[in-house]
Short mmCIF file of N, CA, C and O in Angstrom, two decimals:
data_model
loop_
_atom_site.label_atom_id
_atom_site.label_comp_id
_atom_site.label_asym_id
_atom_site.label_seq_id
_atom_site.Cartn_x
_atom_site.Cartn_y
_atom_site.Cartn_z
N MET A 1 -36.49 -5.26 6.43
CA MET A 1 -35.47 -4.62 5.64
C MET A 1 -36.02 -3.31 5.10
O MET A 1 -37.14 -3.24 4.65
N VAL A 2 -35.22 -2.27 5.13
CA VAL A 2 -35.62 -0.95 4.71
C VAL A 2 -34.76 -0.53 3.53
O VAL A 2 -33.57 -0.79 3.49
N LEU A 3 -35.36 0.13 2.56
CA LEU A 3 -34.61 0.69 1.44
C LEU A 3 -34.43 2.17 1.67
O LEU A 3 -35.37 2.88 1.98
N LYS A 4 -33.19 2.64 1.54
CA LYS A 4 -32.91 4.06 1.64
C LYS A 4 -32.41 4.54 0.29
O LYS A 4 -31.70 3.82 -0.39
N TYR A 5 -32.78 5.72 -0.07
CA TYR A 5 -32.35 6.31 -1.33
C TYR A 5 -31.52 7.56 -1.03
O TYR A 5 -32.03 8.67 -1.09
N PRO A 6 -30.23 7.41 -0.70
CA PRO A 6 -29.43 8.57 -0.34
C PRO A 6 -29.19 9.54 -1.49
O PRO A 6 -29.00 10.70 -1.30
N ASP A 7 -29.18 9.05 -2.71
CA ASP A 7 -29.11 9.91 -3.88
C ASP A 7 -29.82 9.20 -5.02
O ASP A 7 -30.32 8.10 -4.86
N SER A 8 -29.88 9.80 -6.16
CA SER A 8 -30.66 9.24 -7.26
C SER A 8 -30.01 8.02 -7.90
O SER A 8 -30.66 7.30 -8.64
N LYS A 9 -28.73 7.76 -7.63
CA LYS A 9 -28.04 6.67 -8.31
C LYS A 9 -27.90 5.40 -7.49
O LYS A 9 -27.85 4.32 -8.04
N ARG A 10 -27.78 5.50 -6.20
CA ARG A 10 -27.47 4.33 -5.39
C ARG A 10 -28.61 3.98 -4.45
O ARG A 10 -29.19 4.83 -3.81
N ILE A 11 -28.90 2.70 -4.38
CA ILE A 11 -29.88 2.18 -3.43
C ILE A 11 -29.10 1.44 -2.36
O ILE A 11 -28.31 0.56 -2.66
N THR A 12 -29.30 1.80 -1.11
CA THR A 12 -28.62 1.13 -0.01
C THR A 12 -29.64 0.28 0.74
O THR A 12 -30.68 0.77 1.14
N TYR A 13 -29.36 -0.98 0.87
CA TYR A 13 -30.23 -1.88 1.61
C TYR A 13 -29.76 -1.90 3.05
O TYR A 13 -28.60 -2.12 3.32
N THR A 14 -30.67 -1.64 3.96
CA THR A 14 -30.28 -1.67 5.36
C THR A 14 -31.18 -2.62 6.14
O THR A 14 -32.30 -2.88 5.78
N ASN A 15 -30.63 -3.13 7.19
CA ASN A 15 -31.35 -4.02 8.08
C ASN A 15 -31.00 -3.59 9.50
O ASN A 15 -29.86 -3.74 9.92
N LYS A 16 -31.95 -2.99 10.21
CA LYS A 16 -31.74 -2.48 11.56
C LYS A 16 -30.59 -1.48 11.59
O LYS A 16 -29.75 -1.49 12.48
N GLY A 17 -30.54 -0.64 10.57
CA GLY A 17 -29.54 0.41 10.55
C GLY A 17 -28.16 0.00 10.05
O GLY A 17 -27.28 0.82 9.94
N MET A 18 -27.94 -1.27 9.77
CA MET A 18 -26.63 -1.73 9.31
C MET A 18 -26.69 -1.98 7.80
O MET A 18 -27.59 -2.64 7.31
N ASP A 19 -25.74 -1.44 7.06
CA ASP A 19 -25.68 -1.70 5.63
C ASP A 19 -25.28 -3.15 5.40
O ASP A 19 -24.39 -3.66 6.05
N LEU A 20 -25.96 -3.79 4.46
CA LEU A 20 -25.63 -5.17 4.12
C LEU A 20 -24.52 -5.17 3.09
O LEU A 20 -24.52 -4.37 2.17
N MET A 21 -23.60 -6.07 3.25
CA MET A 21 -22.50 -6.19 2.33
C MET A 21 -22.81 -7.31 1.33
O MET A 21 -23.58 -8.22 1.63
N ILE A 22 -22.20 -7.23 0.15
CA ILE A 22 -22.43 -8.31 -0.81
C ILE A 22 -21.63 -9.53 -0.38
O ILE A 22 -20.69 -9.43 0.40
N GLN A 23 -22.01 -10.66 -0.92
CA GLN A 23 -21.34 -11.92 -0.62
C GLN A 23 -20.91 -12.58 -1.91
O GLN A 23 -21.30 -12.18 -3.00
N TYR A 24 -20.12 -13.62 -1.78
CA TYR A 24 -19.64 -14.39 -2.92
C TYR A 24 -20.81 -14.87 -3.77
O TYR A 24 -20.77 -14.81 -5.00
N SER A 25 -21.89 -15.28 -3.13
CA SER A 25 -23.06 -15.78 -3.86
C SER A 25 -23.68 -14.69 -4.74
O SER A 25 -24.26 -14.99 -5.78
N ASP A 26 -23.54 -13.42 -4.36
CA ASP A 26 -24.05 -12.32 -5.19
C ASP A 26 -23.27 -12.23 -6.51
O ASP A 26 -23.85 -11.98 -7.56
N ILE A 27 -21.97 -12.45 -6.45
CA ILE A 27 -21.14 -12.45 -7.66
C ILE A 27 -21.54 -13.63 -8.55
O ILE A 27 -21.68 -13.48 -9.77
N LEU A 28 -21.74 -14.79 -7.96
CA LEU A 28 -22.17 -15.96 -8.73
C LEU A 28 -23.52 -15.73 -9.39
O LEU A 28 -23.75 -16.14 -10.53
N GLU A 29 -24.42 -15.05 -8.69
CA GLU A 29 -25.74 -14.75 -9.24
C GLU A 29 -25.62 -13.81 -10.44
O GLU A 29 -26.31 -14.00 -11.44
N ILE A 30 -24.75 -12.82 -10.35
CA ILE A 30 -24.51 -11.93 -11.49
C ILE A 30 -23.99 -12.73 -12.67
O ILE A 30 -24.43 -12.55 -13.81
N MET A 31 -23.06 -13.64 -12.41
CA MET A 31 -22.50 -14.47 -13.48
C MET A 31 -23.58 -15.35 -14.11
O MET A 31 -23.67 -15.45 -15.33
N LYS A 32 -24.38 -15.95 -13.27
CA LYS A 32 -25.43 -16.84 -13.77
C LYS A 32 -26.45 -16.08 -14.61
O LYS A 32 -26.81 -16.49 -15.71
N ARG A 33 -26.90 -14.94 -14.10
CA ARG A 33 -27.90 -14.14 -14.79
C ARG A 33 -27.40 -13.66 -16.15
O ARG A 33 -28.16 -13.52 -17.09
N ASN A 34 -26.10 -13.41 -16.26
CA ASN A 34 -25.53 -12.89 -17.49
C ASN A 34 -24.78 -13.94 -18.30
O ASN A 34 -24.08 -13.60 -19.25
N ARG A 35 -24.93 -15.18 -17.90
CA ARG A 35 -24.32 -16.31 -18.61
C ARG A 35 -22.81 -16.16 -18.78
O ARG A 35 -22.26 -16.45 -19.83
N ILE A 36 -22.17 -15.73 -17.72
CA ILE A 36 -20.71 -15.61 -17.70
C ILE A 36 -20.16 -16.87 -17.03
O ILE A 36 -20.38 -17.09 -15.86
N LYS A 37 -19.47 -17.68 -17.80
CA LYS A 37 -18.89 -18.93 -17.29
C LYS A 37 -19.93 -19.77 -16.54
O LYS A 37 -19.66 -20.38 -15.52
N GLU A 38 -21.13 -19.77 -17.07
CA GLU A 38 -22.25 -20.45 -16.43
C GLU A 38 -21.97 -21.93 -16.16
O GLU A 38 -22.39 -22.48 -15.15
N GLU A 39 -21.22 -22.55 -17.05
CA GLU A 39 -20.92 -23.98 -16.91
C GLU A 39 -19.98 -24.27 -15.74
O GLU A 39 -19.91 -25.40 -15.27
N LEU A 40 -19.27 -23.25 -15.24
CA LEU A 40 -18.31 -23.45 -14.15
C LEU A 40 -18.82 -23.01 -12.79
O LEU A 40 -18.15 -23.24 -11.79
N ILE A 41 -19.96 -22.34 -12.75
CA ILE A 41 -20.41 -21.71 -11.51
C ILE A 41 -20.46 -22.69 -10.34
O ILE A 41 -20.01 -22.38 -9.25
N HIS A 42 -20.96 -23.88 -10.57
CA HIS A 42 -21.09 -24.84 -9.46
C HIS A 42 -19.74 -25.38 -8.99
O HIS A 42 -19.63 -25.92 -7.90
N GLU A 43 -18.67 -25.19 -9.77
CA GLU A 43 -17.35 -25.69 -9.40
C GLU A 43 -16.45 -24.61 -8.79
O GLU A 43 -15.41 -24.94 -8.21
N LEU A 44 -16.80 -23.35 -8.94
CA LEU A 44 -15.93 -22.26 -8.51
C LEU A 44 -15.90 -22.11 -6.99
O LEU A 44 -16.89 -22.32 -6.32
N LYS A 45 -14.73 -21.74 -6.50
CA LYS A 45 -14.56 -21.41 -5.09
C LYS A 45 -14.12 -19.97 -5.00
O LYS A 45 -13.57 -19.42 -5.95
N ASP A 46 -14.36 -19.35 -3.87
CA ASP A 46 -14.05 -17.92 -3.75
C ASP A 46 -12.57 -17.60 -3.82
O ASP A 46 -12.18 -16.47 -4.08
N THR A 47 -11.70 -18.59 -3.63
CA THR A 47 -10.26 -18.37 -3.67
C THR A 47 -9.66 -18.57 -5.07
O THR A 47 -8.47 -18.38 -5.26
N VAL A 48 -10.49 -18.90 -6.03
CA VAL A 48 -10.05 -19.12 -7.41
C VAL A 48 -9.86 -17.76 -8.09
O VAL A 48 -10.67 -16.86 -7.92
N THR A 49 -8.77 -17.63 -8.84
CA THR A 49 -8.58 -16.40 -9.61
C THR A 49 -9.41 -16.45 -10.88
O THR A 49 -9.82 -17.54 -11.33
N LEU A 50 -9.62 -15.29 -11.46
CA LEU A 50 -10.34 -15.25 -12.73
C LEU A 50 -9.56 -15.99 -13.81
O LEU A 50 -10.14 -16.63 -14.68
N GLU A 51 -8.24 -15.93 -13.74
CA GLU A 51 -7.40 -16.66 -14.70
C GLU A 51 -7.59 -18.17 -14.54
O GLU A 51 -7.73 -18.88 -15.53
N GLU A 52 -7.60 -18.65 -13.31
CA GLU A 52 -7.81 -20.08 -13.06
C GLU A 52 -9.19 -20.52 -13.52
O GLU A 52 -9.38 -21.67 -13.91
N ALA A 53 -10.15 -19.60 -13.47
CA ALA A 53 -11.51 -19.90 -13.93
C ALA A 53 -11.63 -19.72 -15.44
O ALA A 53 -12.72 -19.81 -16.00
N GLU A 54 -10.49 -19.47 -16.09
CA GLU A 54 -10.40 -19.34 -17.54
C GLU A 54 -11.24 -18.19 -18.09
O GLU A 54 -11.84 -18.29 -19.15
N PHE A 55 -11.24 -17.07 -17.35
CA PHE A 55 -11.91 -15.86 -17.84
C PHE A 55 -11.06 -15.27 -18.95
O PHE A 55 -9.86 -15.07 -18.78
N ASP A 56 -11.68 -15.00 -20.08
CA ASP A 56 -10.98 -14.26 -21.12
C ASP A 56 -11.32 -12.78 -20.96
O ASP A 56 -12.05 -12.39 -20.03
N SER A 57 -10.81 -11.93 -21.83
CA SER A 57 -11.03 -10.49 -21.67
C SER A 57 -12.51 -10.11 -21.77
O SER A 57 -12.97 -9.21 -21.07
N LEU A 58 -13.26 -10.81 -22.61
CA LEU A 58 -14.70 -10.52 -22.73
C LEU A 58 -15.44 -10.89 -21.44
O LEU A 58 -16.27 -10.12 -20.95
N ASP A 59 -15.13 -12.06 -20.88
CA ASP A 59 -15.75 -12.46 -19.60
C ASP A 59 -15.45 -11.44 -18.52
O ASP A 59 -16.33 -11.06 -17.74
N LEU A 60 -14.19 -11.01 -18.46
CA LEU A 60 -13.78 -10.03 -17.46
C LEU A 60 -14.53 -8.72 -17.62
O LEU A 60 -15.05 -8.16 -16.65
N MET A 61 -14.63 -8.24 -18.84
CA MET A 61 -15.33 -6.98 -19.10
C MET A 61 -16.83 -7.10 -18.80
O MET A 61 -17.43 -6.16 -18.26
N MET A 62 -17.43 -8.23 -19.12
CA MET A 62 -18.85 -8.42 -18.82
C MET A 62 -19.10 -8.41 -17.32
O MET A 62 -20.04 -7.77 -16.84
N LEU A 63 -18.26 -9.12 -16.57
CA LEU A 63 -18.41 -9.16 -15.12
C LEU A 63 -18.21 -7.77 -14.52
O LEU A 63 -19.00 -7.32 -13.69
N LEU A 64 -17.18 -7.09 -14.96
CA LEU A 64 -16.90 -5.74 -14.48
C LEU A 64 -18.06 -4.80 -14.77
O LEU A 64 -18.51 -4.04 -13.90
N HIS A 65 -18.59 -4.87 -15.97
CA HIS A 65 -19.72 -4.03 -16.37
C HIS A 65 -20.95 -4.30 -15.49
O HIS A 65 -21.60 -3.36 -15.00
N GLU A 66 -21.27 -5.55 -15.30
CA GLU A 66 -22.47 -5.91 -14.52
C GLU A 66 -22.34 -5.51 -13.06
O GLU A 66 -23.28 -5.00 -12.46
N ILE A 67 -21.16 -5.72 -12.46
CA ILE A 67 -20.95 -5.31 -11.07
C ILE A 67 -21.03 -3.79 -10.96
O ILE A 67 -21.68 -3.26 -10.06
N SER A 68 -20.37 -3.10 -11.88
CA SER A 68 -20.38 -1.63 -11.86
C SER A 68 -21.78 -1.07 -11.98
O SER A 68 -22.15 -0.14 -11.27
N ASN A 69 -22.57 -1.64 -12.88
CA ASN A 69 -23.94 -1.16 -13.06
C ASN A 69 -24.83 -1.49 -11.88
O ASN A 69 -25.63 -0.67 -11.44
N LYS A 70 -24.71 -2.69 -11.37
CA LYS A 70 -25.59 -3.11 -10.28
C LYS A 70 -25.36 -2.29 -9.01
O LYS A 70 -26.30 -1.91 -8.32
N TYR A 71 -24.09 -2.03 -8.69
CA TYR A 71 -23.77 -1.36 -7.43
C TYR A 71 -23.36 0.11 -7.62
O TYR A 71 -23.03 0.78 -6.64
N ASP A 72 -23.38 0.61 -8.85
CA ASP A 72 -23.03 1.99 -9.15
C ASP A 72 -21.66 2.37 -8.58
O ASP A 72 -21.51 3.34 -7.83
N ILE A 73 -20.67 1.54 -8.89
CA ILE A 73 -19.30 1.77 -8.44
C ILE A 73 -18.35 1.57 -9.62
O ILE A 73 -18.73 1.00 -10.64
N GLU A 74 -17.14 2.04 -9.46
CA GLU A 74 -16.10 1.80 -10.45
C GLU A 74 -15.07 0.87 -9.85
O GLU A 74 -14.62 1.08 -8.72
N LEU A 75 -14.72 -0.17 -10.58
CA LEU A 75 -13.72 -1.14 -10.14
C LEU A 75 -12.68 -1.32 -11.21
O LEU A 75 -12.96 -1.13 -12.39
N LYS A 76 -11.52 -1.75 -10.80
CA LYS A 76 -10.49 -2.20 -11.73
C LYS A 76 -10.21 -3.65 -11.40
O LYS A 76 -9.78 -3.97 -10.30
N LEU A 77 -10.52 -4.51 -12.34
CA LEU A 77 -10.29 -5.94 -12.16
C LEU A 77 -9.25 -6.43 -13.15
O LEU A 77 -9.11 -5.87 -14.23
N ASN A 78 -8.56 -7.49 -12.76
CA ASN A 78 -7.71 -8.18 -13.71
C ASN A 78 -7.82 -9.67 -13.45
O ASN A 78 -8.45 -10.10 -12.47
N ARG A 79 -7.24 -10.44 -14.29
CA ARG A 79 -7.42 -11.90 -14.21
C ARG A 79 -6.74 -12.53 -13.00
O ARG A 79 -7.02 -13.68 -12.67
N SER A 80 -5.88 -11.77 -12.30
CA SER A 80 -5.24 -12.33 -11.10
C SER A 80 -6.09 -12.13 -9.85
O SER A 80 -5.75 -12.66 -8.79
N ASN A 81 -7.20 -11.39 -9.95
CA ASN A 81 -8.10 -11.22 -8.81
C ASN A 81 -8.85 -12.50 -8.52
O ASN A 81 -9.29 -13.20 -9.43
N THR A 82 -9.01 -12.80 -7.22
CA THR A 82 -9.87 -13.91 -6.82
C THR A 82 -11.28 -13.37 -6.63
O THR A 82 -11.49 -12.16 -6.51
N PHE A 83 -12.24 -14.27 -6.58
CA PHE A 83 -13.62 -13.85 -6.33
C PHE A 83 -13.73 -13.23 -4.94
O PHE A 83 -14.47 -12.28 -4.73
N GLU A 84 -12.97 -13.76 -4.00
CA GLU A 84 -12.94 -13.22 -2.65
C GLU A 84 -12.45 -11.77 -2.66
O GLU A 84 -13.01 -10.90 -1.98
N GLN A 85 -11.42 -11.48 -3.45
CA GLN A 85 -10.91 -10.12 -3.56
C GLN A 85 -11.94 -9.19 -4.20
O GLN A 85 -12.08 -8.03 -3.80
N ILE A 86 -12.65 -9.69 -5.20
CA ILE A 86 -13.67 -8.89 -5.87
C ILE A 86 -14.76 -8.50 -4.88
O ILE A 86 -15.18 -7.34 -4.82
N VAL A 87 -15.22 -9.45 -4.09
CA VAL A 87 -16.23 -9.17 -3.06
C VAL A 87 -15.71 -8.10 -2.10
O VAL A 87 -16.41 -7.15 -1.77
N GLY A 88 -14.46 -8.23 -1.68
CA GLY A 88 -13.86 -7.25 -0.78
C GLY A 88 -13.78 -5.87 -1.39
O GLY A 88 -14.06 -4.86 -0.73
N MET A 89 -13.41 -5.80 -2.68
CA MET A 89 -13.33 -4.50 -3.36
C MET A 89 -14.71 -3.84 -3.46
O MET A 89 -14.84 -2.64 -3.23
N VAL A 90 -15.71 -4.64 -3.81
CA VAL A 90 -17.07 -4.10 -3.92
C VAL A 90 -17.53 -3.60 -2.54
O VAL A 90 -18.05 -2.48 -2.42
N ASN A 91 -17.34 -4.41 -1.53
CA ASN A 91 -17.77 -4.01 -0.19
C ASN A 91 -17.05 -2.76 0.30
O ASN A 91 -17.67 -1.90 0.95
N SER A 92 -15.77 -2.62 -0.02
CA SER A 92 -15.07 -1.41 0.41
C SER A 92 -15.59 -0.18 -0.30
O SER A 92 -15.64 0.91 0.26
N LYS A 93 -16.02 -0.33 -1.57
CA LYS A 93 -16.59 0.79 -2.31
C LYS A 93 -17.98 1.14 -1.79
O LYS A 93 -18.40 2.29 -1.85
N LEU A 94 -18.71 0.15 -1.30
CA LEU A 94 -20.07 0.39 -0.81
C LEU A 94 -20.11 0.96 0.60
O LEU A 94 -21.12 1.50 1.01
N SER A 95 -19.02 0.80 1.35
CA SER A 95 -19.04 1.26 2.74
C SER A 95 -18.67 2.71 2.88
O SER A 95 -18.23 3.38 2.02
#
């Protein structure tokens, strides 16, 4: 795996020239590391909405902040987004 630094803000991880995309497990890891709905992580599925996972506005803002900082992107999330949609939004911003 090679690290490329295209600019001072973003680190792109590449493997044989292909950019790696984030996965559902990356979102769960962010949640676990930041203690966001930590008690539910083992029960969540990627098709669950944030509302179904009982995210309140603080949980939503914490998740949004951590994703934005980690990947240096701007996202707009709401409680009707599924985890699968969040992964798709992040990957589209990274590509």
